Tab-separated table of C-alpha atoms and ligand atoms in Angstrom:
chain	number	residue	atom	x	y	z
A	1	UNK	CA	12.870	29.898	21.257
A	2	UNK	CA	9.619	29.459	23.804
A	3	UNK	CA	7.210	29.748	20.743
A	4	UNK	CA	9.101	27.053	18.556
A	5	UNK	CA	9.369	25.050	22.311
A	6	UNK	CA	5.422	25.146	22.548
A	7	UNK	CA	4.852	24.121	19.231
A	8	UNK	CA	6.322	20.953	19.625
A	9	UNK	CA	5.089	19.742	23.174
A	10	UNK	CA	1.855	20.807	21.550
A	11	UNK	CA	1.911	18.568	18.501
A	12	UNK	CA	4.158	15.591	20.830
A	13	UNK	CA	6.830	16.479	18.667
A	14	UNK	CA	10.573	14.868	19.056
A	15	UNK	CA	13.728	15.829	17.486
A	16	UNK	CA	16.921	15.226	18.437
A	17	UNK	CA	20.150	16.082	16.524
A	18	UNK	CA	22.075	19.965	15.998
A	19	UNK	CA	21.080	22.858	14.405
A	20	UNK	CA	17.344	21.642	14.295
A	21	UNK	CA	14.812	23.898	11.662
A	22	UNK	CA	11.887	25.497	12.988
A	23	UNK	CA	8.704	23.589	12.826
A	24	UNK	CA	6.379	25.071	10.650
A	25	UNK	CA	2.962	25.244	11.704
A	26	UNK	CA	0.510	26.240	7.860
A	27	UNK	CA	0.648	24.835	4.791
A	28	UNK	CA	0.874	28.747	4.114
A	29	UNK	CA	4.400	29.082	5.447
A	30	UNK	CA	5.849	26.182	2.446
A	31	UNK	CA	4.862	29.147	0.117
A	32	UNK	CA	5.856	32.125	2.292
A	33	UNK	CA	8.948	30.440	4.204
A	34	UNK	CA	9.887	27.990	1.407
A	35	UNK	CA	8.442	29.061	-1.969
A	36	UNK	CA	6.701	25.870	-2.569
A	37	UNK	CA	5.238	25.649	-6.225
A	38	UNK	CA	1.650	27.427	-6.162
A	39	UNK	CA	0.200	25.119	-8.605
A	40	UNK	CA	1.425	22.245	-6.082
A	41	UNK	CA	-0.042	24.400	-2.938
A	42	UNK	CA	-3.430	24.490	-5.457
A	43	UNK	CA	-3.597	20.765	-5.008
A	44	UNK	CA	-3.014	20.272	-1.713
A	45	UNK	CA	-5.956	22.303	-0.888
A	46	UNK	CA	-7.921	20.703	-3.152
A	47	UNK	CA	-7.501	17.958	-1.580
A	48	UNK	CA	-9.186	19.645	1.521
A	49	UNK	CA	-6.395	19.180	3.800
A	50	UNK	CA	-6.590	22.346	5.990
A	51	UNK	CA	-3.551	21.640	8.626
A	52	UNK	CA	-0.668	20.203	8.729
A	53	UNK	CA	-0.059	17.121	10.809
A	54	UNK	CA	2.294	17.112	13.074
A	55	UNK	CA	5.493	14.774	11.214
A	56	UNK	CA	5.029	17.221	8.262
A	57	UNK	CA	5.384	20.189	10.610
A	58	UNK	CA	8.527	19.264	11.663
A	59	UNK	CA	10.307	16.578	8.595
A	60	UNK	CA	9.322	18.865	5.753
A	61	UNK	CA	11.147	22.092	6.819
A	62	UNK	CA	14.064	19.947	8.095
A	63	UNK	CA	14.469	18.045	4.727
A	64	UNK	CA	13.785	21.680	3.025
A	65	UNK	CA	17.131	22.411	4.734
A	66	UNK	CA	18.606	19.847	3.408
A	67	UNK	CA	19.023	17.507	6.700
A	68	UNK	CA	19.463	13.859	6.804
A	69	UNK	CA	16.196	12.746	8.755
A	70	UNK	CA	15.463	9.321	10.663
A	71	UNK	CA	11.393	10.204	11.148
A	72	UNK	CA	8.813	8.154	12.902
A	73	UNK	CA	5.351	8.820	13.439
A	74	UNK	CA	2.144	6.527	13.237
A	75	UNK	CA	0.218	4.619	10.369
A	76	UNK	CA	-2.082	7.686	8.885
A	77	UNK	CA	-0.355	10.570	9.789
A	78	UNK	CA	0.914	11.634	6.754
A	79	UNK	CA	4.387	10.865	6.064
A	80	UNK	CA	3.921	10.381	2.327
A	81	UNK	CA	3.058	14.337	1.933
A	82	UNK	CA	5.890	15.043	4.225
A	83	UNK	CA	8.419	13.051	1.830
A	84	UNK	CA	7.041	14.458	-1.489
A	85	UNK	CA	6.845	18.107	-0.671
A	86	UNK	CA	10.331	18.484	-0.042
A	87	UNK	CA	11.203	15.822	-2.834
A	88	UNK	CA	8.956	17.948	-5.336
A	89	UNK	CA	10.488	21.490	-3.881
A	90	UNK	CA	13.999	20.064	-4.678
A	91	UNK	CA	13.348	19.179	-8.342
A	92	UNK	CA	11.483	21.948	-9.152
A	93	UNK	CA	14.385	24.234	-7.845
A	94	UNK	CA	16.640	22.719	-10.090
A	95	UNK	CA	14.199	22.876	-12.969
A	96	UNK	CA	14.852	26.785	-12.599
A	97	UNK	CA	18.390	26.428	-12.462
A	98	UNK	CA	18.302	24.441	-15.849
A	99	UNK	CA	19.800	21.175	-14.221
A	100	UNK	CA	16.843	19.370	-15.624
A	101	UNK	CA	16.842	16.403	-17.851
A	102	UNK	CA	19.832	14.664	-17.317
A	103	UNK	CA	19.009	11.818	-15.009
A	104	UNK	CA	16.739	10.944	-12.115
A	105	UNK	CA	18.157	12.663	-9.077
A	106	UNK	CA	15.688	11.492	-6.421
A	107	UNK	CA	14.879	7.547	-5.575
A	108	UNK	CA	11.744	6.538	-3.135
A	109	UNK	CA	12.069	3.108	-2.110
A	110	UNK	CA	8.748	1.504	-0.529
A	111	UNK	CA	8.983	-2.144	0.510
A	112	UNK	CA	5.733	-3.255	-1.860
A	113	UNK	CA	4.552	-2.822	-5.325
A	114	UNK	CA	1.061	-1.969	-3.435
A	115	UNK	CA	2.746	0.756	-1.606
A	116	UNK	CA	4.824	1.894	-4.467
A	117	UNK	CA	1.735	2.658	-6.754
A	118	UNK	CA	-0.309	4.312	-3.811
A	119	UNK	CA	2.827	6.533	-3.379
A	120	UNK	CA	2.921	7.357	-7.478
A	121	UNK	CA	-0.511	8.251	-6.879
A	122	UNK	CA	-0.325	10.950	-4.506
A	123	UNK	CA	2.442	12.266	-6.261
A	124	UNK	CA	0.520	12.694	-9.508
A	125	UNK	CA	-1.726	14.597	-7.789
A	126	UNK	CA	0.150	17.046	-6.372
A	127	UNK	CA	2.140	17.291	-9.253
A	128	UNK	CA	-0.194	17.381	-11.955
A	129	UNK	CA	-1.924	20.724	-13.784
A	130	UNK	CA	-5.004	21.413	-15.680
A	131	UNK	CA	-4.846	24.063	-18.048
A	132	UNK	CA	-8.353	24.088	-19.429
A	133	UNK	CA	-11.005	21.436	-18.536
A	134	UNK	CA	-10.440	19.118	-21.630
A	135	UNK	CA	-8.067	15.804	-20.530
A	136	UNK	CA	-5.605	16.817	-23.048
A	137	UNK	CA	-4.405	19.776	-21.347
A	138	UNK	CA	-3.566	17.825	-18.402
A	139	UNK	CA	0.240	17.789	-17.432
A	140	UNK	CA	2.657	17.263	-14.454
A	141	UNK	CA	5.033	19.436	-13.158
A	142	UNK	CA	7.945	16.668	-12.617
A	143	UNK	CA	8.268	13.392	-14.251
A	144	UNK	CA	7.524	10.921	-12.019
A	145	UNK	CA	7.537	7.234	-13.071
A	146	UNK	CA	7.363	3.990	-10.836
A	147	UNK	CA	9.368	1.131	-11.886
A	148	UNK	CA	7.240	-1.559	-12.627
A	149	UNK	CA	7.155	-4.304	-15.015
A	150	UNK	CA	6.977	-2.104	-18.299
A	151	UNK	CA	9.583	0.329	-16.908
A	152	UNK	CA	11.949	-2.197	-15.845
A	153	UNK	CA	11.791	-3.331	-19.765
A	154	UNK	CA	12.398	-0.291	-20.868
A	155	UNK	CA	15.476	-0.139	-18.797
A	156	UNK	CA	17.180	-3.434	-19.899
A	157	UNK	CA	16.549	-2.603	-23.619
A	158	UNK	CA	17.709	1.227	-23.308
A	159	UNK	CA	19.848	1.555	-20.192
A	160	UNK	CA	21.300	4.393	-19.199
A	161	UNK	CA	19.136	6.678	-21.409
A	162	UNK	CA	15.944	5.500	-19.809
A	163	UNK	CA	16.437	7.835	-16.835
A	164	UNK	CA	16.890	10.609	-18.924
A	165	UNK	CA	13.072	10.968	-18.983
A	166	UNK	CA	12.424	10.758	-15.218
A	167	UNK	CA	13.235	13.008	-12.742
A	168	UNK	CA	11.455	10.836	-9.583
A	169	UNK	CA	11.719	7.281	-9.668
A	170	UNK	CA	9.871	5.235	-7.569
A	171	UNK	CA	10.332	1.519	-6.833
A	172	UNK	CA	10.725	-1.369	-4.630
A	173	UNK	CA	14.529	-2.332	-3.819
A	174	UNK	CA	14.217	-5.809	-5.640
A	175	UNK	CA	13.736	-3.899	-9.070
A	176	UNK	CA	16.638	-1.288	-8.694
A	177	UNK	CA	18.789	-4.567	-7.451
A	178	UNK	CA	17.572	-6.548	-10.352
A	179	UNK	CA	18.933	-3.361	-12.940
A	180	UNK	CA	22.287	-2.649	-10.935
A	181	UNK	CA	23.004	-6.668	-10.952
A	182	UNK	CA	22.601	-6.471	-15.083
A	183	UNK	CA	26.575	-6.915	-16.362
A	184	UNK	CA	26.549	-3.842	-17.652
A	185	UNK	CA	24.752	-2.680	-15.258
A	186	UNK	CA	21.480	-0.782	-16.964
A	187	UNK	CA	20.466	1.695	-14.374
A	188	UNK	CA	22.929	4.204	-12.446
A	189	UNK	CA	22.450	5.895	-8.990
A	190	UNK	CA	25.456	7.935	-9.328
A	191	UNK	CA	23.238	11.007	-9.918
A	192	UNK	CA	20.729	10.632	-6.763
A	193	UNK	CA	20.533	13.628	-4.419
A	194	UNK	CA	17.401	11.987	-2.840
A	195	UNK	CA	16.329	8.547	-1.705
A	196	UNK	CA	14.021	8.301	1.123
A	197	UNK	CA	13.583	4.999	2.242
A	198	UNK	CA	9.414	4.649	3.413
A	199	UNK	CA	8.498	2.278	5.851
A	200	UNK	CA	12.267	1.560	6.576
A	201	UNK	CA	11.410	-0.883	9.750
A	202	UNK	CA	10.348	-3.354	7.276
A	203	UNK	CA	12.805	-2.612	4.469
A	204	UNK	CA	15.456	-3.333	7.850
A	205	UNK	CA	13.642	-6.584	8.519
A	206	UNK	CA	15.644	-9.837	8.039
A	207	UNK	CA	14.517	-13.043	6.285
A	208	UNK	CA	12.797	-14.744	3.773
A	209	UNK	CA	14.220	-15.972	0.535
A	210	UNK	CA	16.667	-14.704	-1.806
A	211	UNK	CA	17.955	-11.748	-0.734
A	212	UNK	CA	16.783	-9.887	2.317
A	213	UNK	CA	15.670	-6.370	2.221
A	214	UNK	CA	18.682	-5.366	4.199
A	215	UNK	CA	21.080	-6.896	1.526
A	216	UNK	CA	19.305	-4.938	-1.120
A	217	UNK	CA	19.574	-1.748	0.516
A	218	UNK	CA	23.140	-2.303	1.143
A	219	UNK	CA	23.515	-2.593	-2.759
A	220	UNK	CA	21.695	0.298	-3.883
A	221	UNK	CA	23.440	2.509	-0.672
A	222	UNK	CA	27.049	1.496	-2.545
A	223	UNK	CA	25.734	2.527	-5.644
A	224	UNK	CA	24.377	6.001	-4.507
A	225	UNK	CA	28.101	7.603	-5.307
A	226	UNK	CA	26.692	11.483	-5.512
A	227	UNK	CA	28.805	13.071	-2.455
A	228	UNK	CA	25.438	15.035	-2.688
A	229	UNK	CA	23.359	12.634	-1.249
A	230	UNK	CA	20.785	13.433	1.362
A	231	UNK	CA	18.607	10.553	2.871
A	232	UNK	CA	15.509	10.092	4.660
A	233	UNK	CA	14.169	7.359	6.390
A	234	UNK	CA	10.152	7.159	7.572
A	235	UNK	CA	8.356	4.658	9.586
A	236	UNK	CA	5.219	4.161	11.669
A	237	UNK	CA	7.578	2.218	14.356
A	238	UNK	CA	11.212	2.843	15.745
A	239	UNK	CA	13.471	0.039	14.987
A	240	UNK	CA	16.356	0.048	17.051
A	241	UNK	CA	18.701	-1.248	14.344
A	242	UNK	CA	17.241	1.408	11.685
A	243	UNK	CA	18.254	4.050	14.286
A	244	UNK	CA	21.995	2.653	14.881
A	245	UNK	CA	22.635	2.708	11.273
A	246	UNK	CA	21.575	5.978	10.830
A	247	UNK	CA	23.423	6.936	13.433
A	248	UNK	CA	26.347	5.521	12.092
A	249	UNK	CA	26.099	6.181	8.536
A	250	UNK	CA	24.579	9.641	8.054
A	251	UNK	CA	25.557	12.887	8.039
A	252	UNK	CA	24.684	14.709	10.878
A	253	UNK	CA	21.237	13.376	11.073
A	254	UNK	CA	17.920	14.532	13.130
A	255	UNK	CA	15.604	11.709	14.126
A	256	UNK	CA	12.444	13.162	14.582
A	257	UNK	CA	10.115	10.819	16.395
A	258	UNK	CA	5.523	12.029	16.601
A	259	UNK	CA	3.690	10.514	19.929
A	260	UNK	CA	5.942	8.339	21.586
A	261	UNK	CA	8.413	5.650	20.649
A	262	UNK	CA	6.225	2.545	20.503
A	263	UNK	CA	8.477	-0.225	20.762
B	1	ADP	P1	1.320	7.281	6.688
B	1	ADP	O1	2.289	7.056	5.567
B	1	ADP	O2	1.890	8.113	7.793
B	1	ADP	O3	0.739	5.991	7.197
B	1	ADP	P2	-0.249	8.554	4.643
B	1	ADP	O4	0.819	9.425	4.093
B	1	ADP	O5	-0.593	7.346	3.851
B	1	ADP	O6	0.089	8.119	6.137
B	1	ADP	O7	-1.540	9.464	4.889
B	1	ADP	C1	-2.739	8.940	5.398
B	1	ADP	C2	-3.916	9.729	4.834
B	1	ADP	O8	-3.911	11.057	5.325
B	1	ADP	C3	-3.884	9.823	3.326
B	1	ADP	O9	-5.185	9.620	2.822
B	1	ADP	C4	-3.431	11.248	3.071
B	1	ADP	O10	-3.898	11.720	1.848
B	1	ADP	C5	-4.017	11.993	4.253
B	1	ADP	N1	-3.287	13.221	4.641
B	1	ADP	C6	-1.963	13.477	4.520
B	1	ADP	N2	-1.647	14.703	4.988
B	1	ADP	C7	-2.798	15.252	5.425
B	1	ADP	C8	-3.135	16.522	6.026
B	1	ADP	N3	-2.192	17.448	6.262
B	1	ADP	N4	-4.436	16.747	6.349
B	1	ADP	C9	-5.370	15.812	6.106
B	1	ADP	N5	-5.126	14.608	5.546
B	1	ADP	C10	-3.861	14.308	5.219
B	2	MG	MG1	3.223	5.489	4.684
């Protein structure tokens, strides 16, 4: 298609892979094209954020689909939206079905506490609703929880039954390492459908002490067992590695690259 064609030389939009989804161009079309939550759509406006940028364009309709997606695009160009729109869509579709309430069934994994909490914070406020002006009537759409400190307690004294209350869990790999490690093990990935890896150059990188970020991953990837499992992967820079793994281990997968590969 010439239109779809132009929209992405426009934007310096890559994608390579099969069966690529159109981009979409408004923050309109996640209603009209993929009957995104209007209270959600509410927020985003409020916000004041009139266009999409270019990664969201092209990553959120592809992970609307359902596609594996390897995306890079630079510092401040708004991958977090374009991870938690989808993320959000997915749980709120299963909310209607009544598959609610079981378990978490979607994981983000950010490689700092720092970026963790700004992460939990932009997903409150797309996901949170104001019935009447008081602070009481305040609620959120999905239960999100990062798991810090507190949370990680509440884990090793209930287990399991924690993640009955959550239905996004955020985190850095050491904690979810730290859980699965526990003999028995007090947190379960079996039931994630989701787990986007952000900034996934870094959470690649090799080194330092203890166990490397790469080691982690490989730990919580084993214990992702849902055949369901979809995976994303976002960073600012392409990492050769990152993409050879992908390439390797996912299904299908459509690496979507914004301005230019700078290696
Ligand atoms: P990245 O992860 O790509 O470095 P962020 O997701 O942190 O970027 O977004 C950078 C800033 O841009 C944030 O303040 C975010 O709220 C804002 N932002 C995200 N999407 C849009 C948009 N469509 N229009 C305007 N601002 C946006
Ligand atoms: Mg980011």
């Amino acid at each position: 298609d010439n239109g779809v064609h132009s929209v992405r030389k426009k934007y310096r939009i890559q994608v390579d892979g099969s069966d690529i989804p159109e981009p979409i161009t408004t923050f309109q079309h996640l209603h009209s094209e993929y009957d995104f939550n209007m209270k959600c759509m509410e927020n985003i406006s409020k916000k004041g954020f009139k266009e999409l940028t270019p990664i969201q364009m092209q990553a959120i309709p592809s992970m609307m689909h359902g596609r594996e997606i390897l995306a890079c695009a630079p510092t401040g160009s708004g991958k977090t939206l374009a991870f938690l729109v989808p993320i959000i869509s997915h749980i709120l579709k299963q909310a209607k079905q009544k598959k609610k309430g079981k378990h978490f069934c979607s994981l983000i994994l950010s490689p700092t506490h720092e970026l963790a909490e700004q992460t939990l914070r932009e997903c409150k406020e797309l996901v949170s609703v104001k019935e009447s002006e008081t602070p009481e009537s305040t609620s959120d759409l999905i239960r999100v929880k990062f798991l810090d400190k507190g949370e990680t307690k509440r884990y090793m004294r209930r287990g399991m039954k924690q993640a009955t209350s959550t239905d996004l869990l955020i985190s850095t790999p050491n904690r979810i390492v730290y859980l699965l490690q526990q003999d028995p093990p007090m947190i379960s990935l079996e039931f994630v459908e989701w787990l986007v890896v952000d900034e996934s150059d870094k959470l690649f990188e090799e080194g330092q002490a203890g166990k490397s970020f790469r080691e982690q991953l490989g730990t919580i990837y084993a214990s992702c067992t849902n055949p369901k499992i979809r995976r994303a992967m976002f960073s600012a820079t392409f990492a050769y590695d990152v993409q050879q793994w992908c390439l390797l281990n996912m299904d299908n997968v459509l690496q979507i690259t914004v301005g230019g590969k700078n290696t």
